[in-house]
mmCIF file of C-alpha atoms in Angstrom:
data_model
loop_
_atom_site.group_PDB
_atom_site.id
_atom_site.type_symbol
_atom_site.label_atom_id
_atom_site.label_comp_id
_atom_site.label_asym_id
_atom_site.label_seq_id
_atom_site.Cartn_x
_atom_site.Cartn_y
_atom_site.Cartn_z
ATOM 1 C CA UNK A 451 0.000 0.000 0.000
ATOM 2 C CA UNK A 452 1.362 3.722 -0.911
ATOM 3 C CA UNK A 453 2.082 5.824 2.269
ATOM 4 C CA UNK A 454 3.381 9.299 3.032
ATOM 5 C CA UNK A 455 5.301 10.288 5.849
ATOM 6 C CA UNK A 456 5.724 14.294 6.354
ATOM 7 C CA UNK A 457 8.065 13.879 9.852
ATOM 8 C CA UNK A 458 7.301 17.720 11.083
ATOM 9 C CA UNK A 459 3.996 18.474 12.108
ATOM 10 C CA UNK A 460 4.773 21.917 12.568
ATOM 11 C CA UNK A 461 8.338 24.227 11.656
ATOM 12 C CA UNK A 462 8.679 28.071 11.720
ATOM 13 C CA UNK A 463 11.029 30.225 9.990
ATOM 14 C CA UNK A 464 11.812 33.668 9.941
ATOM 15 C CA UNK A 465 10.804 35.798 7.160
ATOM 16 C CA UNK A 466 13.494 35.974 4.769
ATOM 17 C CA UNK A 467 14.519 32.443 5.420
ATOM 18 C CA UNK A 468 15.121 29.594 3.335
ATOM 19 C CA UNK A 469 12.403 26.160 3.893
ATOM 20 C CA UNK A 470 12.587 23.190 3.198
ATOM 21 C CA UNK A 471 9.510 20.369 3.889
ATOM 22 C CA UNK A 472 10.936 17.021 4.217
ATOM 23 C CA UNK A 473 8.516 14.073 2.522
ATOM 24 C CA UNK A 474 9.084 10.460 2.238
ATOM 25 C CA UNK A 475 7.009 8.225 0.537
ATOM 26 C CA UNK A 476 6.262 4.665 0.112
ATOM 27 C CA UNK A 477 4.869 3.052 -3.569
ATOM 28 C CA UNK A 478 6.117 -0.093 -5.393
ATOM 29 C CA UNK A 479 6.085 1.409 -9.170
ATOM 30 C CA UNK A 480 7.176 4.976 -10.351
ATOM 31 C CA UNK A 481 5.113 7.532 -8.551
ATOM 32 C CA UNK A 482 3.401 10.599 -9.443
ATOM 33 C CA UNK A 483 4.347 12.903 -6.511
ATOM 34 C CA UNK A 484 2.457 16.186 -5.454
ATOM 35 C CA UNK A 485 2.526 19.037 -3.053
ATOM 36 C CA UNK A 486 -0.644 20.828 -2.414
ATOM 37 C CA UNK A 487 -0.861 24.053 0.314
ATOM 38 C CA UNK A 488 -3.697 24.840 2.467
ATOM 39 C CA UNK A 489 -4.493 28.251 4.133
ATOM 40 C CA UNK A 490 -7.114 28.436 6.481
ATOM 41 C CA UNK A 491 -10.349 28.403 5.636
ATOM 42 C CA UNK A 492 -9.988 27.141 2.100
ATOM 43 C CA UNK A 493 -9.408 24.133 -0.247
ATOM 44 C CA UNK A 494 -5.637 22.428 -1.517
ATOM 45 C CA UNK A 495 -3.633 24.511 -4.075
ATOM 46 C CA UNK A 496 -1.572 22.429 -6.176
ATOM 47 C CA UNK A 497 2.357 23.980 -5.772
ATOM 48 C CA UNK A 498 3.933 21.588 -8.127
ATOM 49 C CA UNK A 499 3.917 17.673 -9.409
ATOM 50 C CA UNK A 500 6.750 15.088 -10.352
ATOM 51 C CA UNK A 501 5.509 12.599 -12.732
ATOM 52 C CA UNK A 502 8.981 11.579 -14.947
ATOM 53 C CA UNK A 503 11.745 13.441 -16.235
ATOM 54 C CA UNK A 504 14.097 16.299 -14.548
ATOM 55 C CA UNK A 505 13.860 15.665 -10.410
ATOM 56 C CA UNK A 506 14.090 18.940 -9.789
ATOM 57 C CA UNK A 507 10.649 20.617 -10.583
ATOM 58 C CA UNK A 508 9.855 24.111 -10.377
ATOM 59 C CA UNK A 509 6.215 24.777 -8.815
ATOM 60 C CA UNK A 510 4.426 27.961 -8.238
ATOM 61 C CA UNK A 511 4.803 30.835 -5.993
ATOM 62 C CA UNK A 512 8.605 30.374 -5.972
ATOM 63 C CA UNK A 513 8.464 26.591 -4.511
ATOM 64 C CA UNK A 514 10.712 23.596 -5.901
ATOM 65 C CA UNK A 515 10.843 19.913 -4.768
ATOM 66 C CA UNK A 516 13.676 17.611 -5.348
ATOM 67 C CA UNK A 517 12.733 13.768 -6.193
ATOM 68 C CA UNK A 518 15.179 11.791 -5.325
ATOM 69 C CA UNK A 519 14.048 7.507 -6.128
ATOM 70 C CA UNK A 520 17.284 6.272 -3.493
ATOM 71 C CA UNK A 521 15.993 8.105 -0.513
ATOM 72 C CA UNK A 522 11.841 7.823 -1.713
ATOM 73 C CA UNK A 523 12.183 11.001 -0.674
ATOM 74 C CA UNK A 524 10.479 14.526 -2.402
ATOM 75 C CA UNK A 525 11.691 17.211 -0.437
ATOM 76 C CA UNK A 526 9.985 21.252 -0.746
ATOM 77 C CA UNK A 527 11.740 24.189 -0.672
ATOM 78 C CA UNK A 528 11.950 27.678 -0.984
ATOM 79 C CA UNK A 529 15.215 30.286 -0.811
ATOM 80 C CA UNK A 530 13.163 32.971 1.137
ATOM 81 C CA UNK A 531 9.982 32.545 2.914
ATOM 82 C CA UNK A 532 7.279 35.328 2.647
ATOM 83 C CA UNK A 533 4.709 36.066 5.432
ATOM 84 C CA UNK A 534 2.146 34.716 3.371
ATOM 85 C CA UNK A 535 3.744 31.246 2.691
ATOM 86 C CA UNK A 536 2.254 31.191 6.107
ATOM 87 C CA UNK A 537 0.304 27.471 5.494
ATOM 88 C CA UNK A 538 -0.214 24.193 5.311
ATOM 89 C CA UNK A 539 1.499 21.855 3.050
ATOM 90 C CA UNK A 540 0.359 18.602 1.840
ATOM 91 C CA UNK A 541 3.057 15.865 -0.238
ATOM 92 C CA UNK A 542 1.130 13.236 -1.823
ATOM 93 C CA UNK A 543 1.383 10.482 -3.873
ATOM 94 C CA UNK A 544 -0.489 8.486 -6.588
ATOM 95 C CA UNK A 545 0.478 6.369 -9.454
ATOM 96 C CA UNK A 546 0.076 6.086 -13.355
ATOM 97 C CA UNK A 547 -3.641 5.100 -13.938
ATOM 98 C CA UNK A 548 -4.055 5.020 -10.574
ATOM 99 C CA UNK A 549 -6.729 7.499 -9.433
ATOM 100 C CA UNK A 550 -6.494 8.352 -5.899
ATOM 101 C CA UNK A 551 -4.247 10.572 -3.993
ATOM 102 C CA UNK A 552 -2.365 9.446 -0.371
ATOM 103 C CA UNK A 553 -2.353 12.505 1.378
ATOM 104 C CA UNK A 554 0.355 12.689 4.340
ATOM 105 C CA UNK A 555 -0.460 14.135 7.593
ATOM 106 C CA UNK A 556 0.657 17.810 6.414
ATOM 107 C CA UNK A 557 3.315 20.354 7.864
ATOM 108 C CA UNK A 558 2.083 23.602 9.324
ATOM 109 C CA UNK A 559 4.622 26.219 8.131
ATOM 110 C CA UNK A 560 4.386 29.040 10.455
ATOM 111 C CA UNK A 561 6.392 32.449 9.569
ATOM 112 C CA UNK A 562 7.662 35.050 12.294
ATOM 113 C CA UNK A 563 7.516 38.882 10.649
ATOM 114 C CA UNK B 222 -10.944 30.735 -6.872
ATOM 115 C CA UNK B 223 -10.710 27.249 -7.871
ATOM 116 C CA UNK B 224 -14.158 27.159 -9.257
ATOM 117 C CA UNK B 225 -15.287 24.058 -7.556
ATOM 118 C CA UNK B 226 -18.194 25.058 -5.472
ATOM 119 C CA UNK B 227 -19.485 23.490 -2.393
ATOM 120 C CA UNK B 228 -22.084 23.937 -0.416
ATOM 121 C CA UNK B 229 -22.992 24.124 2.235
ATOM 122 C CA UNK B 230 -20.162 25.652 4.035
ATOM 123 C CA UNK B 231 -20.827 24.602 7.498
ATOM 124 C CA UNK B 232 -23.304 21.922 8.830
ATOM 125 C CA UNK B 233 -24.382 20.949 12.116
ATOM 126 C CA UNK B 234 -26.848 17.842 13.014
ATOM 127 C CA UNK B 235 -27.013 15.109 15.612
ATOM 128 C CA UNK B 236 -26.185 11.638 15.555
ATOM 129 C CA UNK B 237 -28.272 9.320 13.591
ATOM 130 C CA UNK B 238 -29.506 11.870 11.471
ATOM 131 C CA UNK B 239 -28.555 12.172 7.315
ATOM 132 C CA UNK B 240 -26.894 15.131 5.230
ATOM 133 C CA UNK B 241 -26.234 15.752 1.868
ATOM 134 C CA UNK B 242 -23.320 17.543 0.821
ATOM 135 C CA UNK B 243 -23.109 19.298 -2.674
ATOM 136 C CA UNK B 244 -20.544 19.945 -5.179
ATOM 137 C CA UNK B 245 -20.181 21.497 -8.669
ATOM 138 C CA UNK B 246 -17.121 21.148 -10.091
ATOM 139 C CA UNK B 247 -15.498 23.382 -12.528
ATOM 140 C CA UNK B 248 -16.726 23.813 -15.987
ATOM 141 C CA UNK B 249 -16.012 21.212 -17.983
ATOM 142 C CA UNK B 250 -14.261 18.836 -15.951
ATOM 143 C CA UNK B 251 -15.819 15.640 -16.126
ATOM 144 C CA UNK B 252 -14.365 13.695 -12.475
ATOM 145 C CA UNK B 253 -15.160 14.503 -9.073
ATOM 146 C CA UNK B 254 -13.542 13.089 -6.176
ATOM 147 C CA UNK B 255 -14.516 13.504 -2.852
ATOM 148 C CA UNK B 256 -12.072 13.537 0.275
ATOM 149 C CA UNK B 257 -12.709 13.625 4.062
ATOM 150 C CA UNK B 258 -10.138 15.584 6.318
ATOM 151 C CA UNK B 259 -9.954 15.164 9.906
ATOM 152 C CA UNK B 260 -7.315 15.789 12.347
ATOM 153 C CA UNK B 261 -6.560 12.018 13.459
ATOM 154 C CA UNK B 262 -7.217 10.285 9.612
ATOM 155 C CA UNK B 263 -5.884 13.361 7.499
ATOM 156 C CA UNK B 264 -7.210 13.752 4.401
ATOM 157 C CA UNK B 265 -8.591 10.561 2.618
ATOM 158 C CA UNK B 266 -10.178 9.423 -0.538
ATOM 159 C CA UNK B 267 -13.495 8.732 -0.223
ATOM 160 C CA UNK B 268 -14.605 8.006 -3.744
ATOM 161 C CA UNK B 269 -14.431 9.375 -7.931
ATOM 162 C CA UNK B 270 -16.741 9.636 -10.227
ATOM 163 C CA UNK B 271 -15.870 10.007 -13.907
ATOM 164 C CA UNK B 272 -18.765 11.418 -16.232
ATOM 165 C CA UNK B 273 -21.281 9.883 -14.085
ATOM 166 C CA UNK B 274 -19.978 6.941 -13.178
ATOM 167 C CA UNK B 275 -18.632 5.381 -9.878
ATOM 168 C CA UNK B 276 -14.079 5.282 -10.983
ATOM 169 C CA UNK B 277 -12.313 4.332 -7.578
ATOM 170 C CA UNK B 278 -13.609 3.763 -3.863
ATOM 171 C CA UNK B 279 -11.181 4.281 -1.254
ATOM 172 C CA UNK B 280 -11.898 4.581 2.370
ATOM 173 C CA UNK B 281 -15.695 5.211 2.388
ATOM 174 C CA UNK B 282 -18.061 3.844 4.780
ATOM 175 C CA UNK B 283 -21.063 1.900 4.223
ATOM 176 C CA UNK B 284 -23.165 4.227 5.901
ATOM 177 C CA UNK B 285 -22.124 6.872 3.092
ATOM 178 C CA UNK B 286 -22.845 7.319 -0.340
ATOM 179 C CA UNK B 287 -22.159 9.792 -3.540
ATOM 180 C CA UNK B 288 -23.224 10.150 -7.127
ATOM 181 C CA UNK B 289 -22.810 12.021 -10.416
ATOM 182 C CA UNK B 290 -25.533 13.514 -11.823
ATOM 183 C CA UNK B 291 -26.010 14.218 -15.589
ATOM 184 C CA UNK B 292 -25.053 17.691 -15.149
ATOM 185 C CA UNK B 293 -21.667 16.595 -13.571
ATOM 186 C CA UNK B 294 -22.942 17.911 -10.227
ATOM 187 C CA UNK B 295 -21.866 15.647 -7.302
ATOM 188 C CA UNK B 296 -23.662 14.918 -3.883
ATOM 189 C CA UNK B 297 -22.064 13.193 -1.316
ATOM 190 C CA UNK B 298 -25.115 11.268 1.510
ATOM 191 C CA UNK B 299 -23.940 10.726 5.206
ATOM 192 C CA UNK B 300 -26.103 8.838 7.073
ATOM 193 C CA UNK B 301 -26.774 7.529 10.858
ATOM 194 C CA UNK B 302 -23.918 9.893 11.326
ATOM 195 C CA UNK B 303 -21.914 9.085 14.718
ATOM 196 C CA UNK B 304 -19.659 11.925 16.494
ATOM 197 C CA UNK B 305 -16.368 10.430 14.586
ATOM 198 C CA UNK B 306 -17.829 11.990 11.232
ATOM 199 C CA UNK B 307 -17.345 15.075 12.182
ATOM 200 C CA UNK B 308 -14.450 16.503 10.116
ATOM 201 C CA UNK B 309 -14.302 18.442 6.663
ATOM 202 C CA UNK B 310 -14.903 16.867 3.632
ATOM 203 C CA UNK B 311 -13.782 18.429 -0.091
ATOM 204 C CA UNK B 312 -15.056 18.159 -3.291
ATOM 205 C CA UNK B 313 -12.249 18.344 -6.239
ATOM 206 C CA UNK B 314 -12.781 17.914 -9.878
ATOM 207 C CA UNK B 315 -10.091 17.426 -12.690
ATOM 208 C CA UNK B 316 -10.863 17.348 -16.544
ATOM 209 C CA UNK B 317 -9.260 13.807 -16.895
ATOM 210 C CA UNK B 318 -9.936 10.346 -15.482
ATOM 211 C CA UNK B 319 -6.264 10.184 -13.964
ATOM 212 C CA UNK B 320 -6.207 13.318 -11.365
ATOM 213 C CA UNK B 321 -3.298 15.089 -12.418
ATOM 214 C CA UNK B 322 -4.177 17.846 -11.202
ATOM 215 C CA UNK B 323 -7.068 18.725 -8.786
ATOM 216 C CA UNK B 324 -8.875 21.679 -8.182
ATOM 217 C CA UNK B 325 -10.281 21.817 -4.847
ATOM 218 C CA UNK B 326 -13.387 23.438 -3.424
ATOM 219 C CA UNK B 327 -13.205 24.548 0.171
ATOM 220 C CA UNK B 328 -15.028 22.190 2.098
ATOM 221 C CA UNK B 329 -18.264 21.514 3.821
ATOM 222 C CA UNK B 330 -17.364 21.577 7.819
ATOM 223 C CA UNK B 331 -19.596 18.982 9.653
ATOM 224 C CA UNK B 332 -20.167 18.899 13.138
ATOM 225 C CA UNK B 333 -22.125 15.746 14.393
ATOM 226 C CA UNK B 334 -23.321 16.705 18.389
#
């Protein structure tokens, strides 16, 4: 069965400072991989997807996510955090023609001014 | 605005009692998928409809149901509802079978007392 572990429920970071989410997953074929943000009060965002290719994918609002198949690992980051990346930040996985996503728990990204 | 809509927003009933969530997913897109978020299970797949008809099942209970009407609108039935059901449940479409990419609405909020 696919899983998704996001170790940090909850990490804060200066303004200005760089961020990185940590994400592991678990699937037995090549996954799709997916980080999604949630601020309060409203639905998932997709920030950016990994389904083949370069692993280094560029997402939106400045965010990038490394896949790296030896360490099943999928990692977020940004250079410089802005108040309003203030969130939080769902990795998930699926597979091809599979049609369900596995959600981990989520990291709440809190940013000091 | 991701242009699914759900309604309604917030709901609160009693146990035993039924609801019916809606959701209209963007124009055009032809799957819905519904999730349930709580703070102890996350967020998990419920079920997907493609174009009307029933796609993938994940974790859904007996005691709830969903469908895809004609006009792609979905509705998602709770019933004999126990305090544990309580949590938020989303409504995301995609124009493909494969969810690539979701949009999600921003929830229906159920309290069960």
């Amino acid at each position: 069965a696919q899983s998704v572990t996001q170790p940090d429920i909850h990490i804060t970071v200066s303004e200005g400072a760089s961020l990185e989410l940590r994400c592991n997953y678990s699937y037995g074929a090549t996954p799709y991989l997916f980080w999604y943000v949630q601020s309060p009060g409203q639905g998932l965002q997709l920030l950016l997807k990994y389904f083949s290719g370069d692993t280094l994918v560029q997402g939106i609002k400045g965010f990038e996510a490394e896949f790296k198949r030896s360490q099943s690992s999928f990692n977020l980051r940004k250079p410089s955090v802005h108040w309003s990346d203030a969130a939080e930040y769902f990795c998930a996985v699926s597979g091809a023609g599979s049609y369900q996503l596995t959600f981990g728990k989520g990291t709440k990204l809190s940013v000091i001014p | 605005d991701s242009g699914v809509t759900q309604t309604p927003k917030h709901l609160i009933t009693a146990t035993g009692q039924r609801v019916t969530l809606r959701c209209s997913p963007r124009s055009g897109d032809l799957s819905v998928y519904w999730y349930q978020q709580s703070l102890d299970q996350g967020l998990q797949f419920l079920i997907q409809y493609y174009n009307g008809e029933e796609r993938a099942k994940g974790n859904i209970l007996e005691r709830f149901s969903a469908q895809q009407f004609p006009d792609l609108h979905s509705e998602l039935n709770l019933s004999s509802l126990e305090l544990g059901d309580s949590a938020l449940y989303f409504c995301a479409s995609s124009p493909d079978r494969g969810g690539e990419k979701l949009f999600f609405g921003s929830g229906t909020q159920l309290s069960v007392l």
